[in-house]
């Protein structure tokens, strides 16, 4: 199977399109578009460096990676919500040691509350995969519910038709850490692996025809699923951010998201 790597350009264009059409979600999407733009800058910075490829050991790659932080931090300082903007300001004046520590902590133990490290390391890990490397200075859980490349948790799930003859789509999960995808069982909880149909619920609103909540009553976690068989030009990582009403609904019904996205939903 050939792996295709979705470009930051593709994501940015989809974000811009959704932001143009957005009404209630305009603010969230405008910020996310600016973030995608900053991440594309990081990606370009990394892939255009002469005689350099990511080694997969973040400790060794830090001299390059820490230079990526300002792209994201300046954007957030100017456009982000107050608390995040303040954090950006602090990071911009922080010594290298502090920035390195933040990046390494996230790399070793990713969490969805570490906004800056997640935003900077997504393009790093994405390029590491695309350039043929692999993470070598971190240990991670290896089971089907974690990314086989980097051990990250799933950010979003999506359905697509892989073979022209198959009627039902195949399901993939997208990694929150490296943003690449891996295939997963169609009917199973992406958090605990539950397969019992009575324990798994799917919820949709007419507002988003191609996005649904996939919830599990065994572990009370949920993930959003994007159905590319209904909307082929959707970009799961981006369309997921553009449907915050579903997150509100899921939270109100007692479900916890497996991994918060970069806008904190
Ligand atoms: Zn990954
Ligand atoms: Zn579950």
PDB file of C-alpha atoms and ligand atoms in Angstrom:
ATOM      1  CA  UNK A   1       0.000   0.000   0.000  1.00  0.00           C
ATOM      2  CA  UNK A   2       1.362   3.397  -0.895  1.00  0.00           C
ATOM      3  CA  UNK A   3       1.004   6.014   1.765  1.00  0.00           C
ATOM      4  CA  UNK A   4       0.048   9.472   0.648  1.00  0.00           C
ATOM      5  CA  UNK A   5       0.889  12.433   2.780  1.00  0.00           C
ATOM      6  CA  UNK A   6      -1.727  15.138   2.853  1.00  0.00           C
ATOM      7  CA  UNK A   7      -0.042  18.511   2.364  1.00  0.00           C
ATOM      8  CA  UNK A   8      -0.432  21.554   4.600  1.00  0.00           C
ATOM      9  CA  UNK A   9      -1.525  23.393   1.465  1.00  0.00           C
ATOM     10  CA  UNK A  10      -4.501  21.065   1.060  1.00  0.00           C
ATOM     11  CA  UNK A  11      -5.459  21.646   4.675  1.00  0.00           C
ATOM     12  CA  UNK A  12      -4.992  25.392   4.459  1.00  0.00           C
ATOM     13  CA  UNK A  13      -7.114  25.684   1.315  1.00  0.00           C
ATOM     14  CA  UNK A  14      -9.928  23.693   2.886  1.00  0.00           C
ATOM     15  CA  UNK A  15      -9.690  25.817   6.047  1.00  0.00           C
ATOM     16  CA  UNK A  16      -9.907  29.026   4.001  1.00  0.00           C
ATOM     17  CA  UNK A  17     -12.912  27.741   2.126  1.00  0.00           C
ATOM     18  CA  UNK A  18     -14.739  26.731   5.313  1.00  0.00           C
ATOM     19  CA  UNK A  19     -13.852  30.015   7.026  1.00  0.00           C
ATOM     20  CA  UNK A  20     -15.278  32.011   4.093  1.00  0.00           C
ATOM     21  CA  UNK A  21     -18.605  30.214   4.346  1.00  0.00           C
ATOM     22  CA  UNK A  22     -18.737  30.089   8.139  1.00  0.00           C
ATOM     23  CA  UNK A  23     -21.183  32.067  10.224  1.00  0.00           C
ATOM     24  CA  UNK A  24     -21.288  30.999  13.873  1.00  0.00           C
ATOM     25  CA  UNK A  25     -17.890  29.313  13.596  1.00  0.00           C
ATOM     26  CA  UNK A  26     -16.121  32.153  11.785  1.00  0.00           C
ATOM     27  CA  UNK A  27     -13.931  33.166  14.719  1.00  0.00           C
ATOM     28  CA  UNK A  28     -12.727  29.627  15.427  1.00  0.00           C
ATOM     29  CA  UNK A  29     -12.034  28.935  11.773  1.00  0.00           C
ATOM     30  CA  UNK A  30     -10.272  32.219  11.132  1.00  0.00           C
ATOM     31  CA  UNK A  31      -7.900  31.433  13.974  1.00  0.00           C
ATOM     32  CA  UNK A  32      -7.421  27.860  12.776  1.00  0.00           C
ATOM     33  CA  UNK A  33      -6.606  29.094   9.263  1.00  0.00           C
ATOM     34  CA  UNK A  34      -3.931  31.379  10.683  1.00  0.00           C
ATOM     35  CA  UNK A  35      -2.569  28.438  12.607  1.00  0.00           C
ATOM     36  CA  UNK A  36      -2.527  26.228   9.507  1.00  0.00           C
ATOM     37  CA  UNK A  37      -0.656  28.990   7.703  1.00  0.00           C
ATOM     38  CA  UNK A  38       1.935  29.090  10.497  1.00  0.00           C
ATOM     39  CA  UNK A  39       2.228  25.295  10.385  1.00  0.00           C
ATOM     40  CA  UNK A  40       2.737  25.422   6.633  1.00  0.00           C
ATOM     41  CA  UNK A  41       5.566  27.887   7.247  1.00  0.00           C
ATOM     42  CA  UNK A  42       7.129  25.437   9.692  1.00  0.00           C
ATOM     43  CA  UNK A  43       6.727  22.655   7.138  1.00  0.00           C
ATOM     44  CA  UNK A  44       8.361  24.738   4.392  1.00  0.00           C
ATOM     45  CA  UNK A  45      11.169  25.800   6.691  1.00  0.00           C
ATOM     46  CA  UNK A  46      11.928  22.155   7.487  1.00  0.00           C
ATOM     47  CA  UNK A  47      11.683  20.718   3.990  1.00  0.00           C
ATOM     48  CA  UNK A  48      13.717  23.459   2.325  1.00  0.00           C
ATOM     49  CA  UNK A  49      16.683  23.271   4.685  1.00  0.00           C
ATOM     50  CA  UNK A  50      19.808  22.352   2.798  1.00  0.00           C
ATOM     51  CA  UNK A  51      21.530  19.143   3.789  1.00  0.00           C
ATOM     52  CA  UNK A  52      19.143  18.426   6.607  1.00  0.00           C
ATOM     53  CA  UNK A  53      16.587  15.767   7.288  1.00  0.00           C
ATOM     54  CA  UNK A  54      14.925  15.108  10.622  1.00  0.00           C
ATOM     55  CA  UNK A  55      16.853  12.402  12.467  1.00  0.00           C
ATOM     56  CA  UNK A  56      13.875  11.189  14.483  1.00  0.00           C
ATOM     57  CA  UNK A  57      15.703  12.016  17.686  1.00  0.00           C
ATOM     58  CA  UNK A  58      14.144  15.272  18.785  1.00  0.00           C
ATOM     59  CA  UNK A  59      17.039  15.903  21.192  1.00  0.00           C
ATOM     60  CA  UNK A  60      19.353  16.022  18.176  1.00  0.00           C
ATOM     61  CA  UNK A  61      16.891  17.936  16.010  1.00  0.00           C
ATOM     62  CA  UNK A  62      16.148  20.641  18.599  1.00  0.00           C
ATOM     63  CA  UNK A  63      18.571  23.247  17.208  1.00  0.00           C
ATOM     64  CA  UNK A  64      16.411  23.304  14.062  1.00  0.00           C
ATOM     65  CA  UNK A  65      13.004  22.646  15.607  1.00  0.00           C
ATOM     66  CA  UNK A  66      13.201  25.350  18.246  1.00  0.00           C
ATOM     67  CA  UNK A  67      13.604  27.886  15.421  1.00  0.00           C
ATOM     68  CA  UNK A  68      10.096  26.901  14.281  1.00  0.00           C
ATOM     69  CA  UNK A  69       8.398  28.108  17.420  1.00  0.00           C
ATOM     70  CA  UNK A  70       8.326  31.842  16.524  1.00  0.00           C
ATOM     71  CA  UNK A  71       6.192  31.215  13.386  1.00  0.00           C
ATOM     72  CA  UNK A  72       3.453  29.832  15.594  1.00  0.00           C
ATOM     73  CA  UNK A  73       4.049  32.017  18.652  1.00  0.00           C
ATOM     74  CA  UNK A  74       4.010  35.392  16.840  1.00  0.00           C
ATOM     75  CA  UNK A  75       0.781  34.451  15.100  1.00  0.00           C
ATOM     76  CA  UNK A  76      -0.858  33.442  18.386  1.00  0.00           C
ATOM     77  CA  UNK A  77       0.457  36.513  20.182  1.00  0.00           C
ATOM     78  CA  UNK A  78      -1.257  38.671  17.559  1.00  0.00           C
ATOM     79  CA  UNK A  79      -4.466  36.686  16.984  1.00  0.00           C
ATOM     80  CA  UNK A  80      -4.966  34.102  19.699  1.00  0.00           C
ATOM     81  CA  UNK A  81      -7.273  34.121  22.695  1.00  0.00           C
ATOM     82  CA  UNK A  82      -5.892  36.080  25.686  1.00  0.00           C
ATOM     83  CA  UNK A  83      -4.444  33.203  27.731  1.00  0.00           C
ATOM     84  CA  UNK A  84      -2.747  31.594  24.761  1.00  0.00           C
ATOM     85  CA  UNK A  85      -1.440  34.981  23.559  1.00  0.00           C
ATOM     86  CA  UNK A  86       0.150  35.527  26.943  1.00  0.00           C
ATOM     87  CA  UNK A  87       1.756  32.101  26.840  1.00  0.00           C
ATOM     88  CA  UNK A  88       3.068  32.909  23.355  1.00  0.00           C
ATOM     89  CA  UNK A  89       4.625  36.119  24.629  1.00  0.00           C
ATOM     90  CA  UNK A  90       6.336  34.265  27.484  1.00  0.00           C
ATOM     91  CA  UNK A  91       7.678  31.608  25.152  1.00  0.00           C
ATOM     92  CA  UNK A  92       9.039  34.195  22.716  1.00  0.00           C
ATOM     93  CA  UNK A  93      11.204  35.673  25.465  1.00  0.00           C
ATOM     94  CA  UNK A  94      12.024  32.337  27.120  1.00  0.00           C
ATOM     95  CA  UNK A  95      15.561  30.896  27.048  1.00  0.00           C
ATOM     96  CA  UNK A  96      16.249  27.992  24.672  1.00  0.00           C
ATOM     97  CA  UNK A  97      16.306  25.556  27.591  1.00  0.00           C
ATOM     98  CA  UNK A  98      12.700  26.310  28.443  1.00  0.00           C
ATOM     99  CA  UNK A  99      11.533  25.902  24.862  1.00  0.00           C
ATOM    100  CA  UNK A 100      13.528  22.671  24.483  1.00  0.00           C
ATOM    101  CA  UNK A 101      12.065  21.289  27.682  1.00  0.00           C
ATOM    102  CA  UNK A 102       8.533  22.039  26.506  1.00  0.00           C
ATOM    103  CA  UNK A 103       9.085  20.360  23.141  1.00  0.00           C
ATOM    104  CA  UNK A 104      10.769  17.297  24.635  1.00  0.00           C
ATOM    105  CA  UNK A 105       8.102  16.824  27.297  1.00  0.00           C
ATOM    106  CA  UNK A 106       5.428  16.791  24.628  1.00  0.00           C
ATOM    107  CA  UNK A 107       7.419  14.508  22.349  1.00  0.00           C
ATOM    108  CA  UNK A 108       7.832  11.942  25.126  1.00  0.00           C
ATOM    109  CA  UNK A 109       4.361  12.275  26.617  1.00  0.00           C
ATOM    110  CA  UNK A 110       1.996  13.983  24.175  1.00  0.00           C
ATOM    111  CA  UNK A 111      -1.033  15.697  25.639  1.00  0.00           C
ATOM    112  CA  UNK A 112      -3.767  17.727  24.014  1.00  0.00           C
ATOM    113  CA  UNK A 113      -3.310  20.594  26.453  1.00  0.00           C
ATOM    114  CA  UNK A 114       0.187  21.468  25.184  1.00  0.00           C
ATOM    115  CA  UNK A 115      -0.874  23.754  22.373  1.00  0.00           C
ATOM    116  CA  UNK A 116       2.487  25.142  21.225  1.00  0.00           C
ATOM    117  CA  UNK A 117       4.414  21.890  21.286  1.00  0.00           C
ATOM    118  CA  UNK A 118       1.621  20.090  19.455  1.00  0.00           C
ATOM    119  CA  UNK A 119       1.332  22.825  16.817  1.00  0.00           C
ATOM    120  CA  UNK A 120       5.094  22.888  16.132  1.00  0.00           C
ATOM    121  CA  UNK A 121       5.706  19.147  16.308  1.00  0.00           C
ATOM    122  CA  UNK A 122       2.857  18.161  13.978  1.00  0.00           C
ATOM    123  CA  UNK A 123       4.727  19.411  10.878  1.00  0.00           C
ATOM    124  CA  UNK A 124       7.994  17.993  12.267  1.00  0.00           C
ATOM    125  CA  UNK A 125       6.543  14.513  12.793  1.00  0.00           C
ATOM    126  CA  UNK A 126       4.680  14.700   9.476  1.00  0.00           C
ATOM    127  CA  UNK A 127       7.900  15.499   7.592  1.00  0.00           C
ATOM    128  CA  UNK A 128       9.795  12.858   9.587  1.00  0.00           C
ATOM    129  CA  UNK A 129       7.335  10.250   8.286  1.00  0.00           C
ATOM    130  CA  UNK A 130       7.301  11.593   4.758  1.00  0.00           C
ATOM    131  CA  UNK A 131      11.093  11.797   4.529  1.00  0.00           C
ATOM    132  CA  UNK A 132      11.383   8.147   5.524  1.00  0.00           C
ATOM    133  CA  UNK A 133      12.537   8.545   9.124  1.00  0.00           C
ATOM    134  CA  UNK A 134      11.025   7.276  12.329  1.00  0.00           C
ATOM    135  CA  UNK A 135      10.895   8.492  15.930  1.00  0.00           C
ATOM    136  CA  UNK A 136      13.837   6.996  17.798  1.00  0.00           C
ATOM    137  CA  UNK A 137      14.068   8.804  21.131  1.00  0.00           C
ATOM    138  CA  UNK A 138      10.676   8.024  22.568  1.00  0.00           C
ATOM    139  CA  UNK A 139       8.791   4.954  23.637  1.00  0.00           C
ATOM    140  CA  UNK A 140       5.113   4.628  22.938  1.00  0.00           C
ATOM    141  CA  UNK A 141       2.171   2.326  23.189  1.00  0.00           C
ATOM    142  CA  UNK A 142       1.806   0.109  20.207  1.00  0.00           C
ATOM    143  CA  UNK A 143      -1.698  -1.100  19.641  1.00  0.00           C
ATOM    144  CA  UNK A 144      -4.159  -0.449  16.851  1.00  0.00           C
ATOM    145  CA  UNK A 145      -5.667   2.501  18.744  1.00  0.00           C
ATOM    146  CA  UNK A 146      -2.391   4.394  18.607  1.00  0.00           C
ATOM    147  CA  UNK A 147      -0.568   5.612  15.525  1.00  0.00           C
ATOM    148  CA  UNK A 148       1.739   2.857  14.260  1.00  0.00           C
ATOM    149  CA  UNK A 149       4.289   5.486  13.210  1.00  0.00           C
ATOM    150  CA  UNK A 150       4.542   7.622  16.348  1.00  0.00           C
ATOM    151  CA  UNK A 151       2.174   6.244  18.978  1.00  0.00           C
ATOM    152  CA  UNK A 152      -0.048   9.328  18.956  1.00  0.00           C
ATOM    153  CA  UNK A 153      -3.735   9.199  19.790  1.00  0.00           C
ATOM    154  CA  UNK A 154      -6.410   9.563  17.115  1.00  0.00           C
ATOM    155  CA  UNK A 155      -7.662  13.099  16.417  1.00  0.00           C
ATOM    156  CA  UNK A 156     -10.412  12.214  13.993  1.00  0.00           C
ATOM    157  CA  UNK A 157     -11.748   9.203  12.138  1.00  0.00           C
ATOM    158  CA  UNK A 158     -12.832   9.082   8.519  1.00  0.00           C
ATOM    159  CA  UNK A 159     -14.575   6.817   6.061  1.00  0.00           C
ATOM    160  CA  UNK A 160     -13.574   6.472   2.456  1.00  0.00           C
ATOM    161  CA  UNK A 161     -14.128   4.035  -0.360  1.00  0.00           C
ATOM    162  CA  UNK A 162     -10.853   2.376  -1.114  1.00  0.00           C
ATOM    163  CA  UNK A 163     -11.851   0.061  -3.885  1.00  0.00           C
ATOM    164  CA  UNK A 164     -14.261   1.024  -6.575  1.00  0.00           C
ATOM    165  CA  UNK A 165     -16.156  -2.222  -6.036  1.00  0.00           C
ATOM    166  CA  UNK A 166     -16.666  -1.965  -2.289  1.00  0.00           C
ATOM    167  CA  UNK A 167     -19.985  -0.570  -1.217  1.00  0.00           C
ATOM    168  CA  UNK A 168     -19.163   0.389   2.331  1.00  0.00           C
ATOM    169  CA  UNK A 169     -16.266   2.693   3.064  1.00  0.00           C
ATOM    170  CA  UNK A 170     -13.135   1.795   4.939  1.00  0.00           C
ATOM    171  CA  UNK A 171     -12.305   3.567   8.157  1.00  0.00           C
ATOM    172  CA  UNK A 172      -9.050   5.306   9.060  1.00  0.00           C
ATOM    173  CA  UNK A 173      -7.852   7.242  12.072  1.00  0.00           C
ATOM    174  CA  UNK A 174      -5.726  10.393  11.817  1.00  0.00           C
ATOM    175  CA  UNK A 175      -2.937  10.808  14.330  1.00  0.00           C
ATOM    176  CA  UNK A 176      -3.023  13.889  16.565  1.00  0.00           C
ATOM    177  CA  UNK A 177       0.772  13.990  16.803  1.00  0.00           C
ATOM    178  CA  UNK A 178       2.015  13.364  13.238  1.00  0.00           C
ATOM    179  CA  UNK A 179      -1.324  13.923  11.398  1.00  0.00           C
ATOM    180  CA  UNK A 180      -0.847  10.832   9.230  1.00  0.00           C
ATOM    181  CA  UNK A 181      -3.480   8.126   9.086  1.00  0.00           C
ATOM    182  CA  UNK A 182      -3.789   4.406   9.674  1.00  0.00           C
ATOM    183  CA  UNK A 183      -6.606   1.988   8.998  1.00  0.00           C
ATOM    184  CA  UNK A 184      -8.877   0.851  11.778  1.00  0.00           C
ATOM    185  CA  UNK A 185     -11.882  -1.410  12.245  1.00  0.00           C
ATOM    186  CA  UNK A 186     -15.064   0.156  10.981  1.00  0.00           C
ATOM    187  CA  UNK A 187     -17.169  -0.658  14.033  1.00  0.00           C
ATOM    188  CA  UNK A 188     -15.020  -0.267  17.138  1.00  0.00           C
ATOM    189  CA  UNK A 189     -14.274   2.392  19.731  1.00  0.00           C
ATOM    190  CA  UNK A 190     -11.047   4.206  18.864  1.00  0.00           C
ATOM    191  CA  UNK A 191     -10.303   4.624  22.563  1.00  0.00           C
ATOM    192  CA  UNK A 192     -10.974   1.257  24.249  1.00  0.00           C
ATOM    193  CA  UNK A 193     -11.599  -1.064  21.316  1.00  0.00           C
ATOM    194  CA  UNK A 194     -15.204  -1.887  22.295  1.00  0.00           C
ATOM    195  CA  UNK A 195     -16.973  -3.672  19.447  1.00  0.00           C
ATOM    196  CA  UNK A 196     -20.445  -4.288  20.880  1.00  0.00           C
ATOM    197  CA  UNK A 197     -22.990  -2.545  18.640  1.00  0.00           C
ATOM    198  CA  UNK A 198     -25.226  -1.683  21.619  1.00  0.00           C
ATOM    199  CA  UNK A 199     -22.310   0.134  23.273  1.00  0.00           C
ATOM    200  CA  UNK A 200     -21.445   2.267  20.252  1.00  0.00           C
ATOM    201  CA  UNK A 201     -23.555   5.239  19.258  1.00  0.00           C
ATOM    202  CA  UNK A 202     -23.473   7.553  16.249  1.00  0.00           C
ATOM    203  CA  UNK A 203     -24.964  11.020  16.393  1.00  0.00           C
ATOM    204  CA  UNK A 204     -25.484  13.583  13.689  1.00  0.00           C
ATOM    205  CA  UNK A 205     -27.199  16.898  13.132  1.00  0.00           C
ATOM    206  CA  UNK A 206     -28.677  18.100   9.828  1.00  0.00           C
ATOM    207  CA  UNK A 207     -26.148  20.951   9.910  1.00  0.00           C
ATOM    208  CA  UNK A 208     -23.247  18.604   9.082  1.00  0.00           C
ATOM    209  CA  UNK A 209     -24.300  15.863   6.749  1.00  0.00           C
ATOM    210  CA  UNK A 210     -20.827  14.323   6.500  1.00  0.00           C
ATOM    211  CA  UNK A 211     -19.670  14.564  10.132  1.00  0.00           C
ATOM    212  CA  UNK A 212     -20.853  12.496  13.065  1.00  0.00           C
ATOM    213  CA  UNK A 213     -20.041  11.814  16.683  1.00  0.00           C
ATOM    214  CA  UNK A 214     -18.791   8.278  17.267  1.00  0.00           C
ATOM    215  CA  UNK A 215     -19.355   7.621  20.965  1.00  0.00           C
ATOM    216  CA  UNK A 216     -18.704   4.656  23.231  1.00  0.00           C
ATOM    217  CA  UNK A 217     -20.766   3.839  26.310  1.00  0.00           C
ATOM    218  CA  UNK A 218     -18.123   1.513  27.694  1.00  0.00           C
ATOM    219  CA  UNK A 219     -15.361   4.119  28.160  1.00  0.00           C
ATOM    220  CA  UNK A 220     -17.519   7.247  27.615  1.00  0.00           C
ATOM    221  CA  UNK A 221     -15.136   8.647  25.026  1.00  0.00           C
ATOM    222  CA  UNK A 222     -15.891   9.980  21.588  1.00  0.00           C
ATOM    223  CA  UNK A 223     -14.218  10.975  18.366  1.00  0.00           C
ATOM    224  CA  UNK A 224     -15.655  12.755  15.359  1.00  0.00           C
ATOM    225  CA  UNK A 225     -15.960  10.842  12.118  1.00  0.00           C
ATOM    226  CA  UNK A 226     -15.841  12.479   8.692  1.00  0.00           C
ATOM    227  CA  UNK A 227     -17.573  10.607   5.893  1.00  0.00           C
ATOM    228  CA  UNK A 228     -15.698  11.141   2.643  1.00  0.00           C
ATOM    229  CA  UNK A 229     -18.176   8.935   0.821  1.00  0.00           C
ATOM    230  CA  UNK A 230     -20.690  11.734   1.357  1.00  0.00           C
ATOM    231  CA  UNK A 231     -18.349  14.667   0.811  1.00  0.00           C
ATOM    232  CA  UNK A 232     -15.293  13.638  -1.116  1.00  0.00           C
ATOM    233  CA  UNK A 233     -13.469  16.954  -0.954  1.00  0.00           C
ATOM    234  CA  UNK A 234     -13.698  17.275   2.834  1.00  0.00           C
ATOM    235  CA  UNK A 235     -10.359  17.282   4.666  1.00  0.00           C
ATOM    236  CA  UNK A 236     -11.007  15.357   7.897  1.00  0.00           C
ATOM    237  CA  UNK A 237      -8.522  17.163  10.135  1.00  0.00           C
ATOM    238  CA  UNK A 238      -9.968  20.541   9.093  1.00  0.00           C
ATOM    239  CA  UNK A 239     -13.650  19.638   8.773  1.00  0.00           C
ATOM    240  CA  UNK A 240     -13.445  18.216  12.288  1.00  0.00           C
ATOM    241  CA  UNK A 241     -12.499  21.655  13.644  1.00  0.00           C
ATOM    242  CA  UNK A 242     -15.340  23.244  11.686  1.00  0.00           C
ATOM    243  CA  UNK A 243     -18.072  21.331  13.541  1.00  0.00           C
ATOM    244  CA  UNK A 244     -17.760  22.519  17.158  1.00  0.00           C
ATOM    245  CA  UNK A 245     -21.504  22.201  17.811  1.00  0.00           C
ATOM    246  CA  UNK A 246     -21.072  18.430  17.814  1.00  0.00           C
ATOM    247  CA  UNK A 247     -18.423  18.667  20.546  1.00  0.00           C
ATOM    248  CA  UNK A 248     -20.771  20.724  22.673  1.00  0.00           C
ATOM    249  CA  UNK A 249     -23.473  18.114  22.158  1.00  0.00           C
ATOM    250  CA  UNK A 250     -21.135  15.232  23.080  1.00  0.00           C
ATOM    251  CA  UNK A 251     -19.871  16.973  26.208  1.00  0.00           C
ATOM    252  CA  UNK A 252     -23.399  17.714  27.324  1.00  0.00           C
ATOM    253  CA  UNK A 253     -24.149  14.013  27.003  1.00  0.00           C
ATOM    254  CA  UNK A 254     -21.252  13.025  29.223  1.00  0.00           C
ATOM    255  CA  UNK A 255     -18.679  11.986  26.639  1.00  0.00           C
ATOM    256  CA  UNK A 256     -15.000  12.972  26.775  1.00  0.00           C
ATOM    257  CA  UNK A 257     -13.106  13.544  23.552  1.00  0.00           C
ATOM    258  CA  UNK A 258     -10.203  11.162  22.963  1.00  0.00           C
ATOM    259  CA  UNK A 259      -8.018  14.095  21.911  1.00  0.00           C
ATOM    260  CA  UNK A 260      -8.875  17.805  21.869  1.00  0.00           C
ATOM    261  CA  UNK A 261      -8.028  19.557  18.610  1.00  0.00           C
ATOM    262  CA  UNK A 262      -5.794  22.605  18.323  1.00  0.00           C
ATOM    263  CA  UNK A 263      -8.612  25.064  18.899  1.00  0.00           C
ATOM    264  CA  UNK A 264      -9.246  23.321  22.219  1.00  0.00           C
ATOM    265  CA  UNK A 265     -12.497  21.571  21.294  1.00  0.00           C
TER     266      UNK A 265
HETATM  267 ZN1  LIG B   1       1.435   9.564  14.449  1.00  0.00          ZN
HETATM  268 ZN1  LIG B   2     -14.631   2.976  24.260  1.00  0.00          ZN
END
